């Protein structure tokens, strides 16, 4: 029996034309046409949206590039040690970008390089508040606290960092600074060595270690540390400064001037480096050149007490007593409790023949230092000055011998003042160059 073939469902089967192309259902095509017409009639949103999205993306990309450009300018200025320019650029960033750990760390470092330690400490404490997990940049914060002699805050910082990450050199540098502030130099040396062990390419740890060896009078080891820092980072100017300082202590003044100048080429805005170059030039009997250098240093930082003290010393050595006295009176306003300033004022008054004022200033110097904290400084100066006090000299002998005796005596005063700069927190410029 034959069965009739099944009749195809006309609702589901589409017709084909002669070319074999399937034609869509009429109802489906009508529905699509209605949908397109409704979308177009509602405001042509579908055709404009991609353009708006592309414009918004382009605008956001331009804003991001502008932001990165400003941050790059600020970082470049900081790397070039144009610290004031770096602070100005980074401070004009939008608030939600300014209040980030990275930007605030750069601003804190800029204040640190300018020796504005109170401002640097305020910025770094804000970094700790908003990003207490941050380790990068905290070694500068620890050195800032070292300058300010805030031993409790420094102890807390080093404890937090070492608990957070024992494999970061910043944590061990902070711990080393903590013990250095307590004058436990042997323990500080061990922690700085640990920082180098954790990261052998960390130049800052080499420099800190070198300065600790200088304090313990191990100059050969200090030289090796500073040279390693330069090997790791040739632009690490504070290592060049450390080498110059060691050569100055060894009375190799030409080598000292060369290394100080190398550091100044890297950081031309440093008043401390200019001050040390002026001291070396005076030791090389280039007094006029030394005065010019010290004047440049004071223009950069008018409140740097070390620069003003050395300029007064050079003026005193060149028999410009009134100018030296004026300089020392200004310095007395900056550091009113520094016995060495009163001591030199007494020497100036003695040369001017005002013995009563000289004795008064000598008395003040002794009152400010009753325990002999600066005894080593005074002894070094007294070796040159006291014979002059004890034995009267004629005017002819004073004229004949004033150049050589006074220049050599003030060289000793400069040397002892540099030693004071290493050991006294108020006059310390050692780690200002770090």
GROMACS .gro file of C-alpha atoms in nm, residues 152-305:
model
  154
  152UNK     CA    1   6.032   5.729   7.030
  153UNK     CA    2   5.877   5.786   6.686
  154UNK     CA    3   6.187   5.638   6.520
  155UNK     CA    4   6.170   5.332   6.743
  156UNK     CA    5   5.802   5.277   6.660
  157UNK     CA    6   5.872   5.319   6.288
  158UNK     CA    7   6.159   5.071   6.284
  159UNK     CA    8   5.955   4.817   6.483
  160UNK     CA    9   5.659   4.845   6.246
  161UNK     CA   10   5.875   4.816   5.934
  162UNK     CA   11   6.074   4.515   6.053
  163UNK     CA   12   5.754   4.338   6.162
  164UNK     CA   13   5.595   4.416   5.828
  165UNK     CA   14   5.875   4.306   5.595
  166UNK     CA   15   6.205   4.166   5.714
  167UNK     CA   16   6.329   4.138   5.355
  168UNK     CA   17   6.317   4.510   5.278
  169UNK     CA   18   6.636   4.717   5.313
  170UNK     CA   19   6.428   5.020   5.416
  171UNK     CA   20   6.321   4.843   5.736
  172UNK     CA   21   6.679   4.763   5.839
  173UNK     CA   22   6.795   5.115   5.753
  174UNK     CA   23   6.527   5.251   5.986
  175UNK     CA   24   6.644   5.012   6.259
  176UNK     CA   25   7.004   5.119   6.205
  177UNK     CA   26   6.908   5.486   6.232
  178UNK     CA   27   6.722   5.410   6.554
  179UNK     CA   28   7.032   5.265   6.720
  180UNK     CA   29   7.256   5.531   6.568
  181UNK     CA   30   7.044   5.795   6.740
  182UNK     CA   31   7.101   5.609   7.068
  183UNK     CA   32   7.479   5.622   6.993
  184UNK     CA   33   7.492   5.242   6.975
  185UNK     CA   34   7.704   5.249   6.664
  186UNK     CA   35   7.809   4.882   6.669
  187UNK     CA   36   7.447   4.764   6.661
  188UNK     CA   37   7.362   5.025   6.396
  189UNK     CA   38   7.647   4.894   6.181
  190UNK     CA   39   7.505   4.541   6.204
  191UNK     CA   40   7.163   4.657   6.093
  192UNK     CA   41   7.303   4.855   5.798
  193UNK     CA   42   7.503   4.548   5.697
  194UNK     CA   43   7.182   4.348   5.715
  195UNK     CA   44   7.018   4.598   5.479
  196UNK     CA   45   7.303   4.545   5.232
  197UNK     CA   46   7.269   4.169   5.270
  198UNK     CA   47   6.899   4.190   5.186
  199UNK     CA   48   6.963   4.413   4.880
  200UNK     CA   49   7.327   4.436   4.765
  201UNK     CA   50   7.231   4.708   4.514
  202UNK     CA   51   7.085   4.946   4.771
  203UNK     CA   52   7.320   5.245   4.764
  204UNK     CA   53   7.158   5.427   5.055
  205UNK     CA   54   7.249   5.147   5.298
  206UNK     CA   55   7.614   5.165   5.191
  207UNK     CA   56   7.615   5.539   5.259
  208UNK     CA   57   7.459   5.507   5.604
  209UNK     CA   58   7.706   5.233   5.688
  210UNK     CA   59   7.994   5.451   5.572
  211UNK     CA   60   7.887   5.735   5.801
  212UNK     CA   61   7.865   5.500   6.096
  213UNK     CA   62   8.220   5.383   6.027
  214UNK     CA   63   8.328   5.749   6.018
  215UNK     CA   64   8.179   5.797   6.365
  216UNK     CA   65   8.373   5.496   6.492
  217UNK     CA   66   8.691   5.629   6.324
  218UNK     CA   67   8.718   5.329   6.089
  219UNK     CA   68   8.799   5.540   5.786
  220UNK     CA   69   8.923   5.259   5.562
  221UNK     CA   70   8.595   5.071   5.598
  222UNK     CA   71   8.405   5.395   5.544
  223UNK     CA   72   8.596   5.457   5.219
  224UNK     CA   73   8.504   5.109   5.098
  225UNK     CA   74   8.136   5.168   5.177
  226UNK     CA   75   8.121   5.500   4.994
  227UNK     CA   76   8.297   5.352   4.691
  228UNK     CA   77   8.049   5.063   4.685
  229UNK     CA   78   7.764   5.313   4.691
  230UNK     CA   79   7.915   5.494   4.391
  231UNK     CA   80   7.963   5.160   4.215
  232UNK     CA   81   7.594   5.081   4.261
  233UNK     CA   82   7.475   5.433   4.174
  234UNK     CA   83   7.727   5.680   4.025
  235UNK     CA   84   7.477   5.966   4.079
  236UNK     CA   85   7.451   5.901   4.452
  237UNK     CA   86   7.600   6.238   4.541
  238UNK     CA   87   7.608   6.179   4.916
  239UNK     CA   88   7.861   5.900   4.866
  240UNK     CA   89   8.088   6.148   4.685
  241UNK     CA   90   8.033   6.385   4.976
  242UNK     CA   91   8.133   6.110   5.221
  243UNK     CA   92   8.456   6.047   5.034
  244UNK     CA   93   8.536   6.418   5.037
  245UNK     CA   94   8.469   6.438   5.408
  246UNK     CA   95   8.709   6.151   5.479
  247UNK     CA   96   8.982   6.305   5.263
  248UNK     CA   97   8.932   6.634   5.447
  249UNK     CA   98   8.977   6.459   5.783
  250UNK     CA   99   9.297   6.308   5.642
  251UNK     CA  100   9.407   6.660   5.534
  252UNK     CA  101   9.411   6.560   5.168
  253UNK     CA  102   9.249   6.886   5.072
  254UNK     CA  103   9.290   6.862   4.695
  255UNK     CA  104   9.121   6.520   4.686
  256UNK     CA  105   8.852   6.648   4.920
  257UNK     CA  106   8.778   6.945   4.695
  258UNK     CA  107   8.760   6.718   4.390
  259UNK     CA  108   8.507   6.482   4.551
  260UNK     CA  109   8.299   6.765   4.695
  261UNK     CA  110   8.290   6.924   4.351
  262UNK     CA  111   8.178   6.596   4.197
  263UNK     CA  112   7.891   6.581   4.446
  264UNK     CA  113   7.805   6.945   4.369
  265UNK     CA  114   7.790   6.869   3.996
  266UNK     CA  115   7.517   6.616   4.071
  267UNK     CA  116   7.332   6.835   4.321
  268UNK     CA  117   7.408   7.199   4.238
  269UNK     CA  118   7.141   7.330   4.477
  270UNK     CA  119   7.308   7.201   4.795
  271UNK     CA  120   7.426   7.475   5.029
  272UNK     CA  121   7.598   7.212   5.247
  273UNK     CA  122   7.822   7.097   4.963
  274UNK     CA  123   7.908   7.456   4.875
  275UNK     CA  124   7.990   7.518   5.239
  276UNK     CA  125   8.231   7.225   5.253
  277UNK     CA  126   8.395   7.332   4.928
  278UNK     CA  127   8.446   7.679   5.078
  279UNK     CA  128   8.607   7.524   5.387
  280UNK     CA  129   8.845   7.319   5.172
  281UNK     CA  130   8.932   7.621   4.961
  282UNK     CA  131   9.015   7.814   5.277
  283UNK     CA  132   9.234   7.525   5.391
  284UNK     CA  133   9.412   7.551   5.054
  285UNK     CA  134   9.469   7.924   5.128
  286UNK     CA  135   9.219   8.039   4.867
  287UNK     CA  136   9.042   8.274   5.104
  288UNK     CA  137   8.876   8.502   4.850
  289UNK     CA  138   8.749   8.209   4.649
  290UNK     CA  139   8.627   8.049   4.971
  291UNK     CA  140   8.429   8.362   5.058
  292UNK     CA  141   8.265   8.363   4.714
  293UNK     CA  142   8.169   7.997   4.755
  294UNK     CA  143   8.028   8.055   5.103
  295UNK     CA  144   7.832   8.355   4.978
  296UNK     CA  145   7.672   8.134   4.713
  297UNK     CA  146   7.585   7.880   4.980
  298UNK     CA  147   7.419   8.143   5.198
  299UNK     CA  148   7.218   8.273   4.903
  300UNK     CA  149   7.077   7.923   4.855
  301UNK     CA  150   7.006   7.874   5.227
  302UNK     CA  151   7.028   8.197   5.428
  303UNK     CA  152   6.958   8.017   5.757
  304UNK     CA  153   7.226   7.750   5.731
  305UNK     CA  154   7.430   7.801   6.051
   0.00000   0.00000   0.00000
